[in-house]
Amino acid sequence: MMIKKKMKEAAIGFALGAVGGSIMGATEDPVDRTLAAMTSASQLKPLIEDIRTVGALGLGTLMGASALTIAMTSVVAGVVMAAVVASVFVTTRNCGTTTTNYANLWANAGLAGAFGTTLSGATLGFLIEMIVNNFGMIGLLCALSIFSILKPPLRFVFNVLWEQGEACCTQGSMIWDTERKQIEISDLEQRERVAVQIEERILTINNGMNTPDANDTSTWATERKLREGLERKKTEAEEAQVKQRTLQDWIKTVMIKYVDFLAFSGIPMTVVAVVTSLFGLFGYGGHHSVFIVLVALVAIIGYLILKSSDFKFWMLVGCMGMLATFVIAMLTVQAGDEIRNQKGQPQDVNGDSISDRMSDRSSREALKTAIIAAKLCQLSLGATVGGPLVRHAAGGSKVIIGAAVISVVLLAGVEILSPALGKGGKAGALLGVVGTSGVSVGAVAAMAGQCSSWPRTSGAVAGVIIGALVMGNFHFVMLGVQLFVAYTFAMTNAF
């Protein structure tokens, strides 16, 4: 009997893990195909032309910072939309004490979050593509700088608007007050009615009529049932009100953390991109000596952030984004150096030919590594959402399956709308889908991490690996990196 129970637990864990792993693997091929289309000669032309303006370092940091900005902003947009929908449900008391109402709450919030992430990613991707095609890297640098400067003031405005929205949403408290008054009135009426019945019974006994009456018995039974019903309603109302306040406080906490994350996490990588681009504008974008300045800049910013006594989630992601931008810049420069160091071909003697090939190779590497970094960022941030949802008792299987189903629907929608989205818009939308799949993978990781049943944990781990390999492109190294990142962020207490 015990063996049968363990096998059942392992099967359930494997099935849930396979769902999360399959949807993570299913996003690989669309992203790879979109990346291949973006690295075609026609799409790379603006990058190749501008690499001489900002240099290979500047191009790498700009592409990395832009791609990571899309990933971070789209995730926050999805979380904001999900939080708004959940808050409306809570304040209007559409989420009662029943399981069905809470399932509706999470389902609607999840749909809003996934739609917001995908739509935001598509919009930002389309805008960046348009800026690069029309204004080049200088336009992208200006847009990225302006956006980074505007985010802290927008954070203040958003917090004010959120507080005003909470103050205006008084319907929930009015419903609670009305129900409490109704219960108090019913309770008072019942007490008065019972008091009158007792007085009548006393008068009857004093008059010598002490014969039990069937009507009296049924009346007392009815009053007892009414009393029990009122007590039950009062208890349920108090429990629902406490649950509502707890959920509303959690939603507000999540909102504050993610808005802070949006406002400040992109500043370190934007500073790196601006500095390296300025070096490129002055003609030092390809000099290896600039690496010394870049390493020093990254080290100083990282030290100042890590030195903070009040370390926050956005600081962690900000450091990681800055390091990712630095790595993308290094890979961009190295790709160009590989072409210059090649030997053997007679046509390579031509300096212009070598320069063109270096620019082409550097541009491809910058775009490729930027998309990969943004994909990992989206997956990790999605896992940061999925993990806490499971730990807050939203239901592990519901989060895993729900996020996977939404991801499949979004993938189909992106493929249908791809002609209208363009290459940049499609890439941004697919990054949003990766974030939604990250919610499912993060939920699997959280379920496996906190589950006391070893068979279910082992089954979940095996399921997510096999599902990702079957549905993906058998990139073992990339799979390992994705699972490690997803698990790490799913178990991180970002709130």
Short mmCIF file of C-alpha atoms in Angstrom, two decimals:
data_model
loop_
_atom_site.label_atom_id
_atom_site.label_comp_id
_atom_site.label_asym_id
_atom_site.label_seq_id
_atom_site.Cartn_x
_atom_site.Cartn_y
_atom_site.Cartn_z
CA MET A 1 0.00 0.00 0.00
CA MET A 2 2.84 2.37 0.87
CA ILE A 3 4.63 1.59 -2.42
CA LYS A 4 1.45 2.29 -4.36
CA LYS A 5 1.06 5.64 -2.59
CA LYS A 6 4.66 6.61 -3.36
CA MET A 7 4.23 5.67 -7.01
CA LYS A 8 1.11 7.83 -7.20
CA GLU A 9 2.98 10.77 -5.65
CA ALA A 10 5.84 10.30 -8.11
CA ALA A 11 3.42 10.14 -11.05
CA ILE A 12 1.68 13.34 -9.98
CA GLY A 13 5.01 15.12 -9.54
CA PHE A 14 6.25 13.86 -12.90
CA ALA A 15 3.07 15.00 -14.69
CA LEU A 16 3.20 18.50 -13.18
CA GLY A 17 6.94 18.78 -13.85
CA ALA A 18 6.45 17.63 -17.43
CA VAL A 19 3.83 20.35 -17.96
CA GLY A 20 6.21 23.08 -16.77
CA GLY A 21 9.20 21.67 -18.62
CA SER A 22 7.25 21.17 -21.86
CA ILE A 23 6.02 24.75 -22.03
CA MET A 24 9.53 26.03 -21.28
CA GLY A 25 10.91 23.89 -24.10
CA ALA A 26 8.10 24.87 -26.45
CA THR A 27 9.22 28.51 -26.37
CA GLU A 28 12.73 27.72 -27.62
CA ASP A 29 11.96 27.08 -31.28
CA PRO A 30 9.83 30.26 -31.84
CA VAL A 31 12.51 32.38 -30.15
CA ASP A 32 15.28 30.75 -32.21
CA ARG A 33 13.37 31.28 -35.46
CA THR A 34 12.68 34.90 -34.61
CA LEU A 35 16.33 35.43 -33.70
CA ALA A 36 17.40 33.89 -37.01
CA ALA A 37 15.08 36.29 -38.85
CA MET A 38 16.41 39.26 -36.87
CA THR A 39 20.02 38.39 -37.74
CA SER A 40 19.40 38.41 -41.47
CA ALA A 41 21.40 40.86 -43.58
CA SER A 42 18.51 43.31 -44.04
CA GLN A 43 17.67 43.39 -40.33
CA LEU A 44 21.30 43.79 -39.27
CA LYS A 45 22.01 46.68 -41.63
CA PRO A 46 21.20 49.46 -39.10
CA LEU A 47 23.41 47.80 -36.47
CA ILE A 48 26.31 47.30 -38.88
CA GLU A 49 26.12 50.94 -39.95
CA ASP A 50 26.05 52.24 -36.37
CA ILE A 51 28.72 49.98 -34.90
CA ARG A 52 31.29 52.42 -36.24
CA THR A 53 29.54 55.21 -34.32
CA VAL A 54 29.29 53.71 -30.84
CA GLY A 55 31.88 50.95 -31.25
CA ALA A 56 31.54 47.25 -30.52
CA LEU A 57 31.44 47.86 -26.78
CA GLY A 58 28.75 50.48 -27.09
CA LEU A 59 26.69 48.30 -29.40
CA GLY A 60 26.93 45.33 -27.03
CA THR A 61 25.92 47.30 -23.94
CA LEU A 62 23.12 49.13 -25.78
CA MET A 63 21.61 45.93 -27.16
CA GLY A 64 21.97 44.17 -23.83
CA ALA A 65 20.49 47.04 -21.81
CA SER A 66 17.62 47.45 -24.29
CA ALA A 67 16.74 43.74 -24.34
CA LEU A 68 16.89 43.48 -20.55
CA THR A 69 14.80 46.64 -20.23
CA ILE A 70 12.12 45.04 -22.41
CA ALA A 71 12.20 41.92 -20.23
CA MET A 72 12.03 43.75 -16.92
CA THR A 73 9.44 46.30 -17.98
CA SER A 74 7.11 43.75 -19.56
CA VAL A 75 7.18 41.55 -16.45
CA VAL A 76 6.39 44.51 -14.21
CA ALA A 77 3.57 45.56 -16.56
CA GLY A 78 2.10 42.08 -16.28
CA VAL A 79 2.40 42.06 -12.49
CA VAL A 80 0.75 45.50 -12.31
CA MET A 81 -2.19 44.40 -14.44
CA ALA A 82 -2.58 41.19 -12.43
CA ALA A 83 -2.42 43.12 -9.16
CA VAL A 84 -5.02 45.64 -10.35
CA VAL A 85 -7.43 42.87 -11.35
CA ALA A 86 -6.83 40.98 -8.08
CA SER A 87 -7.29 44.18 -6.07
CA VAL A 88 -10.60 44.91 -7.80
CA PHE A 89 -11.77 41.39 -7.00
CA VAL A 90 -10.79 41.80 -3.37
CA THR A 91 -12.17 45.30 -2.79
CA THR A 92 -15.50 44.46 -4.43
CA ARG A 93 -15.54 41.20 -2.45
CA ASN A 94 -15.93 39.01 -5.50
CA CYS A 95 -13.45 36.67 -3.82
CA GLY A 96 -15.45 35.19 -1.00
CA THR A 97 -14.63 32.30 1.27
CA THR A 98 -15.39 29.62 -1.33
CA THR A 99 -12.70 27.86 -3.34
CA THR A 100 -14.48 28.66 -6.60
CA ASN A 101 -14.35 32.41 -6.01
CA TYR A 102 -10.65 32.29 -5.20
CA ALA A 103 -10.01 30.18 -8.28
CA ASN A 104 -11.77 32.89 -10.32
CA LEU A 105 -9.58 35.51 -8.66
CA TRP A 106 -6.30 33.78 -9.57
CA ALA A 107 -7.52 32.81 -13.04
CA ASN A 108 -8.50 36.38 -13.96
CA ALA A 109 -5.37 37.85 -12.39
CA GLY A 110 -3.22 35.33 -14.26
CA LEU A 111 -4.89 36.10 -17.58
CA ALA A 112 -4.44 39.84 -17.04
CA GLY A 113 -0.79 39.40 -16.06
CA ALA A 114 0.06 37.19 -19.04
CA PHE A 115 -1.73 39.50 -21.46
CA GLY A 116 -0.05 42.57 -19.96
CA THR A 117 3.41 41.00 -20.15
CA THR A 118 3.00 39.90 -23.75
CA LEU A 119 1.42 43.15 -24.94
CA SER A 120 4.02 45.27 -23.16
CA GLY A 121 6.86 43.19 -24.61
CA ALA A 122 5.43 43.43 -28.12
CA THR A 123 4.97 47.21 -27.81
CA LEU A 124 8.48 47.83 -26.47
CA GLY A 125 10.05 45.51 -29.05
CA PHE A 126 8.24 47.29 -31.86
CA LEU A 127 9.28 50.72 -30.51
CA ILE A 128 12.95 49.74 -30.19
CA GLU A 129 12.97 48.33 -33.73
CA MET A 130 11.42 51.55 -35.02
CA ILE A 131 13.90 53.74 -33.10
CA VAL A 132 16.91 51.76 -34.36
CA ASN A 133 15.70 51.81 -37.98
CA ASN A 134 14.90 55.54 -37.98
CA PHE A 135 17.38 57.07 -35.52
CA GLY A 136 20.11 54.47 -35.12
CA MET A 137 22.05 53.69 -31.96
CA ILE A 138 22.15 57.34 -30.92
CA GLY A 139 18.36 57.41 -30.89
CA LEU A 140 18.28 54.18 -28.87
CA LEU A 141 20.81 55.61 -26.42
CA CYS A 142 18.69 58.74 -25.93
CA ALA A 143 15.46 56.75 -25.56
CA LEU A 144 17.04 54.39 -23.03
CA SER A 145 18.47 57.29 -21.03
CA ILE A 146 15.20 59.23 -21.00
CA PHE A 147 13.25 56.14 -19.96
CA SER A 148 15.68 55.47 -17.08
CA ILE A 149 15.45 59.08 -15.90
CA LEU A 150 11.65 59.09 -16.00
CA LYS A 151 11.13 55.82 -14.11
CA PRO A 152 11.79 57.09 -10.53
CA PRO A 153 9.30 60.02 -10.87
CA LEU A 154 6.79 57.66 -12.50
CA ARG A 155 7.19 55.36 -9.50
CA PHE A 156 6.11 58.19 -7.20
CA VAL A 157 3.15 59.04 -9.44
CA PHE A 158 2.08 55.41 -9.63
CA ASN A 159 2.23 54.97 -5.84
CA VAL A 160 0.05 58.05 -5.39
CA LEU A 161 -2.45 56.78 -7.96
CA TRP A 162 -2.52 53.35 -6.31
CA GLU A 163 -3.26 54.90 -2.90
CA GLN A 164 -5.98 57.06 -4.41
CA GLY A 165 -7.46 54.02 -6.10
CA GLU A 166 -7.51 52.12 -2.81
CA ALA A 167 -9.17 55.10 -1.11
CA CYS A 168 -11.82 55.34 -3.83
CA CYS A 169 -12.57 51.61 -3.78
CA THR A 170 -14.75 51.80 -0.68
CA GLN A 171 -17.33 49.41 -2.03
CA GLY A 172 -15.72 46.45 -0.30
CA SER A 173 -15.75 48.12 3.14
CA MET A 174 -19.32 49.32 2.57
CA ILE A 175 -20.39 45.75 1.81
CA TRP A 176 -18.73 44.54 4.99
CA ASP A 177 -20.39 47.31 7.06
CA THR A 178 -23.79 46.62 5.51
CA GLU A 179 -23.55 42.89 6.14
CA ARG A 180 -22.33 43.39 9.69
CA LYS A 181 -25.24 45.73 10.42
CA GLN A 182 -27.71 43.26 8.92
CA ILE A 183 -26.31 40.47 11.09
CA GLU A 184 -26.47 42.70 14.18
CA ILE A 185 -30.08 43.68 13.41
CA SER A 186 -31.08 40.05 12.84
CA ASP A 187 -29.33 39.07 16.05
CA LEU A 188 -31.12 41.80 18.03
CA GLU A 189 -34.49 40.89 16.54
CA GLN A 190 -33.95 37.23 17.36
CA ARG A 191 -32.97 38.03 20.95
CA GLU A 192 -36.04 40.24 21.40
CA ARG A 193 -38.26 37.58 19.91
CA VAL A 194 -36.86 34.91 22.22
CA ALA A 195 -37.23 37.25 25.21
CA VAL A 196 -40.89 37.78 24.40
CA GLN A 197 -41.43 34.04 24.02
CA ILE A 198 -39.77 33.41 27.39
CA GLU A 199 -41.97 36.02 29.08
CA GLU A 200 -45.08 34.45 27.54
CA ARG A 201 -43.93 31.03 28.74
CA ILE A 202 -43.38 32.36 32.28
CA LEU A 203 -46.86 33.93 32.33
CA THR A 204 -48.31 30.67 31.13
CA ILE A 205 -46.60 28.74 33.93
CA ASN A 206 -47.73 31.29 36.55
CA ASN A 207 -51.33 30.85 35.39
CA GLY A 208 -51.04 27.12 36.10
CA MET A 209 -50.88 26.03 32.45
CA ASN A 210 -47.70 23.93 32.48
CA THR A 211 -48.70 21.46 29.79
CA PRO A 212 -46.01 21.09 27.05
CA ASP A 213 -47.15 22.22 23.63
CA ALA A 214 -45.85 20.80 20.34
CA ASN A 215 -45.83 24.30 18.88
CA ASP A 216 -43.54 25.50 21.67
CA THR A 217 -41.09 22.70 20.96
CA SER A 218 -40.96 23.45 17.26
CA THR A 219 -40.65 27.17 17.98
CA TRP A 220 -37.64 26.64 20.27
CA ALA A 221 -36.02 24.35 17.67
CA THR A 222 -36.54 26.97 14.98
CA GLU A 223 -35.06 29.73 17.14
CA ARG A 224 -32.07 27.53 17.97
CA LYS A 225 -31.45 26.93 14.27
CA LEU A 226 -31.73 30.67 13.59
CA ARG A 227 -29.24 31.37 16.38
CA GLU A 228 -26.78 28.82 14.99
CA GLY A 229 -27.21 30.27 11.49
CA LEU A 230 -26.49 33.81 12.71
CA GLU A 231 -23.39 32.66 14.61
CA ARG A 232 -22.18 30.82 11.52
CA LYS A 233 -22.73 33.87 9.30
CA LYS A 234 -20.90 36.08 11.77
CA THR A 235 -17.93 33.71 11.92
CA GLU A 236 -17.77 33.36 8.13
CA ALA A 237 -17.97 37.13 7.66
CA GLU A 238 -15.13 37.72 10.13
CA GLU A 239 -12.95 35.05 8.51
CA ALA A 240 -13.65 36.39 5.01
CA GLN A 241 -12.84 39.94 6.11
CA VAL A 242 -9.53 38.86 7.66
CA LYS A 243 -8.68 36.87 4.52
CA GLN A 244 -9.56 39.87 2.35
CA ARG A 245 -7.35 42.22 4.34
CA THR A 246 -4.46 39.75 4.32
CA LEU A 247 -4.72 39.28 0.56
CA GLN A 248 -5.01 43.01 -0.07
CA ASP A 249 -1.92 43.69 2.05
CA TRP A 250 0.02 41.04 0.13
CA ILE A 251 -1.06 42.51 -3.22
CA LYS A 252 0.04 45.96 -2.06
CA THR A 253 3.41 44.59 -0.91
CA VAL A 254 3.98 42.91 -4.27
CA MET A 255 3.04 46.10 -6.08
CA ILE A 256 5.46 48.25 -4.08
CA LYS A 257 8.33 45.80 -4.59
CA TYR A 258 7.81 45.47 -8.34
CA VAL A 259 7.34 49.19 -8.93
CA ASP A 260 10.59 49.82 -7.04
CA PHE A 261 12.17 47.09 -9.14
CA LEU A 262 11.05 48.80 -12.36
CA ALA A 263 12.17 52.23 -11.19
CA PHE A 264 15.70 51.40 -10.06
CA SER A 265 16.91 48.02 -11.36
CA GLY A 266 17.67 49.29 -14.88
CA ILE A 267 19.82 52.22 -13.76
CA PRO A 268 23.14 50.30 -13.34
CA MET A 269 23.06 48.72 -16.81
CA THR A 270 21.90 51.99 -18.38
CA VAL A 271 24.88 53.80 -16.82
CA VAL A 272 27.22 51.14 -18.27
CA ALA A 273 25.60 51.49 -21.71
CA VAL A 274 25.84 55.29 -21.66
CA VAL A 275 29.51 55.32 -20.60
CA THR A 276 30.63 52.76 -23.20
CA SER A 277 28.58 54.47 -25.93
CA LEU A 278 30.20 57.80 -25.11
CA PHE A 279 33.63 56.17 -25.46
CA GLY A 280 32.50 54.89 -28.85
CA LEU A 281 31.32 58.34 -29.94
CA PHE A 282 34.79 59.70 -29.16
CA GLY A 283 36.44 56.93 -31.18
CA TYR A 284 37.42 54.51 -28.42
CA GLY A 285 34.58 52.00 -28.79
CA GLY A 286 36.82 49.16 -30.01
CA HIS A 287 39.88 49.78 -27.85
CA HIS A 288 40.59 47.08 -25.30
CA SER A 289 41.85 49.70 -22.85
CA VAL A 290 38.23 50.76 -22.41
CA PHE A 291 37.67 47.39 -20.71
CA ILE A 292 39.68 48.69 -17.77
CA VAL A 293 37.30 51.61 -17.37
CA LEU A 294 34.30 49.32 -17.90
CA VAL A 295 35.49 46.78 -15.32
CA ALA A 296 36.18 49.56 -12.83
CA LEU A 297 32.74 51.06 -13.44
CA VAL A 298 30.98 47.73 -12.96
CA ALA A 299 33.01 47.00 -9.82
CA ILE A 300 32.27 50.42 -8.27
CA ILE A 301 28.52 50.27 -8.97
CA GLY A 302 28.32 46.68 -7.76
CA TYR A 303 30.21 47.55 -4.57
CA LEU A 304 27.97 50.53 -3.80
CA ILE A 305 24.83 48.43 -4.31
CA LEU A 306 26.03 45.42 -2.32
CA LYS A 307 27.26 47.70 0.47
CA SER A 308 23.71 48.87 1.16
CA SER A 309 22.52 47.88 4.63
CA ASP A 310 18.96 47.55 3.31
CA PHE A 311 19.53 45.19 0.40
CA LYS A 312 16.48 44.90 -1.84
CA PHE A 313 15.35 42.64 -4.65
CA TRP A 314 15.84 45.31 -7.31
CA MET A 315 19.47 45.66 -6.24
CA LEU A 316 20.08 41.97 -6.89
CA VAL A 317 18.45 42.09 -10.33
CA GLY A 318 20.17 45.41 -11.09
CA CYS A 319 23.59 43.88 -10.40
CA MET A 320 22.76 40.85 -12.51
CA GLY A 321 21.54 43.02 -15.37
CA MET A 322 24.70 45.12 -15.22
CA LEU A 323 26.90 42.03 -15.26
CA ALA A 324 24.89 40.56 -18.13
CA THR A 325 25.36 43.79 -20.09
CA PHE A 326 29.10 43.66 -19.42
CA VAL A 327 29.29 40.04 -20.63
CA ILE A 328 27.34 40.88 -23.81
CA ALA A 329 29.78 43.71 -24.52
CA MET A 330 32.75 41.38 -24.07
CA LEU A 331 31.26 38.76 -26.39
CA THR A 332 30.51 41.43 -28.99
CA VAL A 333 34.11 42.64 -29.04
CA GLN A 334 35.47 39.08 -29.02
CA ALA A 335 33.32 38.14 -32.03
CA GLY A 336 34.91 40.94 -34.05
CA ASP A 337 38.40 40.03 -32.87
CA GLU A 338 37.95 36.45 -34.07
CA ILE A 339 37.44 37.68 -37.62
CA ARG A 340 40.50 39.93 -37.43
CA ASN A 341 42.68 37.10 -36.12
CA GLN A 342 41.65 34.63 -38.83
CA LYS A 343 44.34 33.70 -41.36
CA GLY A 344 44.50 32.19 -44.80
CA GLN A 345 42.01 33.84 -47.14
CA PRO A 346 43.59 36.14 -49.78
CA GLN A 347 40.64 38.51 -49.73
CA ASP A 348 41.21 39.04 -46.04
CA VAL A 349 44.15 41.30 -46.93
CA ASN A 350 41.62 43.98 -47.78
CA GLY A 351 41.15 46.07 -44.66
CA ASP A 352 37.65 47.20 -45.61
CA SER A 353 36.57 43.59 -46.07
CA ILE A 354 37.89 42.64 -42.65
CA SER A 355 36.20 45.64 -41.07
CA ASP A 356 32.86 44.82 -42.69
CA ARG A 357 33.05 41.21 -41.56
CA MET A 358 34.00 42.27 -38.03
CA SER A 359 31.03 44.62 -37.89
CA ASP A 360 28.71 41.92 -39.21
CA ARG A 361 29.95 39.31 -36.74
CA SER A 362 29.88 41.72 -33.79
CA SER A 363 26.35 42.85 -34.61
CA ARG A 364 25.11 39.26 -34.83
CA GLU A 365 26.75 38.36 -31.54
CA ALA A 366 25.38 41.46 -29.79
CA LEU A 367 21.82 40.73 -30.91
CA LYS A 368 22.05 37.02 -30.20
CA THR A 369 23.48 37.29 -26.69
CA ALA A 370 21.12 40.16 -25.82
CA ILE A 371 18.08 38.05 -26.71
CA ILE A 372 19.43 35.06 -24.75
CA ALA A 373 20.10 37.26 -21.71
CA ALA A 374 16.62 38.78 -21.96
CA LYS A 375 15.11 35.29 -22.24
CA LEU A 376 16.88 34.17 -19.06
CA CYS A 377 15.79 37.39 -17.35
CA GLN A 378 12.16 36.82 -18.33
CA LEU A 379 12.26 33.20 -17.20
CA SER A 380 13.78 34.12 -13.85
CA LEU A 381 11.33 36.96 -13.19
CA GLY A 382 8.42 34.71 -14.16
CA ALA A 383 9.73 32.12 -11.68
CA THR A 384 9.87 34.87 -9.06
CA VAL A 385 6.11 35.22 -9.52
CA GLY A 386 5.28 31.51 -9.73
CA GLY A 387 7.25 30.52 -6.63
CA PRO A 388 5.52 32.90 -4.17
CA LEU A 389 2.10 32.04 -5.63
CA VAL A 390 2.63 28.40 -4.66
CA ARG A 391 4.00 29.34 -1.24
CA HIS A 392 0.97 31.57 -0.61
CA ALA A 393 -1.33 28.56 -1.08
CA ALA A 394 -2.71 29.54 -4.47
CA GLY A 395 -2.52 25.87 -5.45
CA GLY A 396 0.62 24.44 -7.06
CA SER A 397 -1.11 22.36 -9.73
CA LYS A 398 -3.44 25.23 -10.64
CA VAL A 399 -0.57 27.68 -11.11
CA ILE A 400 1.52 25.18 -13.11
CA ILE A 401 -1.26 24.07 -15.44
CA GLY A 402 -2.90 27.49 -15.69
CA ALA A 403 0.32 29.29 -16.65
CA ALA A 404 1.16 26.56 -19.16
CA VAL A 405 -2.26 26.75 -20.84
CA ILE A 406 -2.06 30.55 -21.05
CA SER A 407 1.45 30.27 -22.55
CA VAL A 408 0.20 27.91 -25.26
CA VAL A 409 -2.63 30.30 -26.13
CA LEU A 410 -0.23 33.26 -26.23
CA LEU A 411 2.23 31.35 -28.42
CA ALA A 412 -0.52 30.63 -30.92
CA GLY A 413 -1.68 34.25 -30.82
CA VAL A 414 1.83 35.61 -31.39
CA GLU A 415 2.32 33.31 -34.38
CA ILE A 416 -0.99 34.44 -35.89
CA LEU A 417 -0.26 38.14 -35.32
CA SER A 418 3.44 37.97 -36.25
CA PRO A 419 2.99 39.75 -39.65
CA ALA A 420 1.52 42.76 -37.87
CA LEU A 421 4.00 42.73 -35.00
CA GLY A 422 7.18 42.84 -37.06
CA LYS A 423 10.45 41.25 -36.01
CA GLY A 424 11.01 43.43 -32.96
CA GLY A 425 7.40 43.24 -31.81
CA LYS A 426 7.34 39.47 -32.20
CA ALA A 427 10.59 39.10 -30.27
CA GLY A 428 9.21 41.23 -27.43
CA ALA A 429 5.93 39.31 -27.39
CA LEU A 430 7.76 35.98 -27.30
CA LEU A 431 9.81 37.22 -24.37
CA GLY A 432 6.50 37.90 -22.63
CA VAL A 433 5.42 34.32 -23.32
CA VAL A 434 8.73 33.10 -21.88
CA GLY A 435 7.93 35.07 -18.72
CA THR A 436 4.53 33.38 -18.49
CA SER A 437 6.13 29.95 -18.96
CA GLY A 438 8.58 30.96 -16.22
CA VAL A 439 5.62 31.23 -13.84
CA SER A 440 4.83 27.57 -14.53
CA VAL A 441 8.45 26.46 -14.16
CA GLY A 442 8.86 28.52 -11.00
CA ALA A 443 5.73 26.94 -9.56
CA VAL A 444 7.20 23.48 -10.30
CA ALA A 445 10.46 24.46 -8.61
CA ALA A 446 8.64 25.83 -5.54
CA MET A 447 6.43 22.75 -5.33
CA ALA A 448 9.43 20.45 -5.56
CA GLY A 449 11.43 22.52 -3.08
CA GLN A 450 8.81 22.67 -0.34
CA CYS A 451 7.18 19.27 -0.90
CA SER A 452 7.77 16.84 1.98
CA SER A 453 7.25 13.83 -0.31
CA TRP A 454 10.52 12.73 -1.91
CA PRO A 455 8.76 10.69 -4.63
CA ARG A 456 6.81 13.75 -5.78
CA THR A 457 9.93 15.94 -5.66
CA SER A 458 11.95 13.41 -7.68
CA GLY A 459 9.10 12.97 -10.14
CA ALA A 460 8.78 16.74 -10.62
CA VAL A 461 12.51 17.13 -11.29
CA ALA A 462 12.50 14.25 -13.77
CA GLY A 463 9.34 15.54 -15.44
CA VAL A 464 10.58 19.09 -15.98
CA ILE A 465 13.89 17.85 -17.47
CA ILE A 466 12.28 15.31 -19.79
CA GLY A 467 9.51 17.70 -20.82
CA ALA A 468 11.99 20.45 -21.65
CA LEU A 469 14.21 18.09 -23.65
CA VAL A 470 11.33 16.57 -25.61
CA MET A 471 9.70 19.89 -26.51
CA GLY A 472 12.94 21.88 -26.79
CA ASN A 473 15.97 21.63 -29.05
CA PHE A 474 18.09 19.38 -26.82
CA HIS A 475 20.31 22.24 -25.68
CA PHE A 476 21.60 20.52 -22.56
CA VAL A 477 23.76 23.42 -21.37
CA MET A 478 21.02 25.98 -21.93
CA LEU A 479 18.50 23.71 -20.23
CA GLY A 480 20.72 23.39 -17.19
CA VAL A 481 21.21 27.15 -16.98
CA GLN A 482 17.46 27.80 -17.34
CA LEU A 483 16.50 25.28 -14.65
CA PHE A 484 19.16 26.61 -12.27
CA VAL A 485 18.01 30.21 -12.78
CA ALA A 486 14.33 29.28 -12.47
CA TYR A 487 14.90 27.34 -9.24
CA THR A 488 17.07 30.06 -7.71
CA PHE A 489 14.56 32.83 -8.37
CA ALA A 490 11.52 30.70 -7.50
CA MET A 491 12.97 30.10 -4.03
CA THR A 492 14.01 33.75 -3.60
CA ASN A 493 11.85 35.73 -1.20
CA ALA A 494 11.46 38.85 -3.32
CA PHE A 495 8.64 40.23 -1.19
#
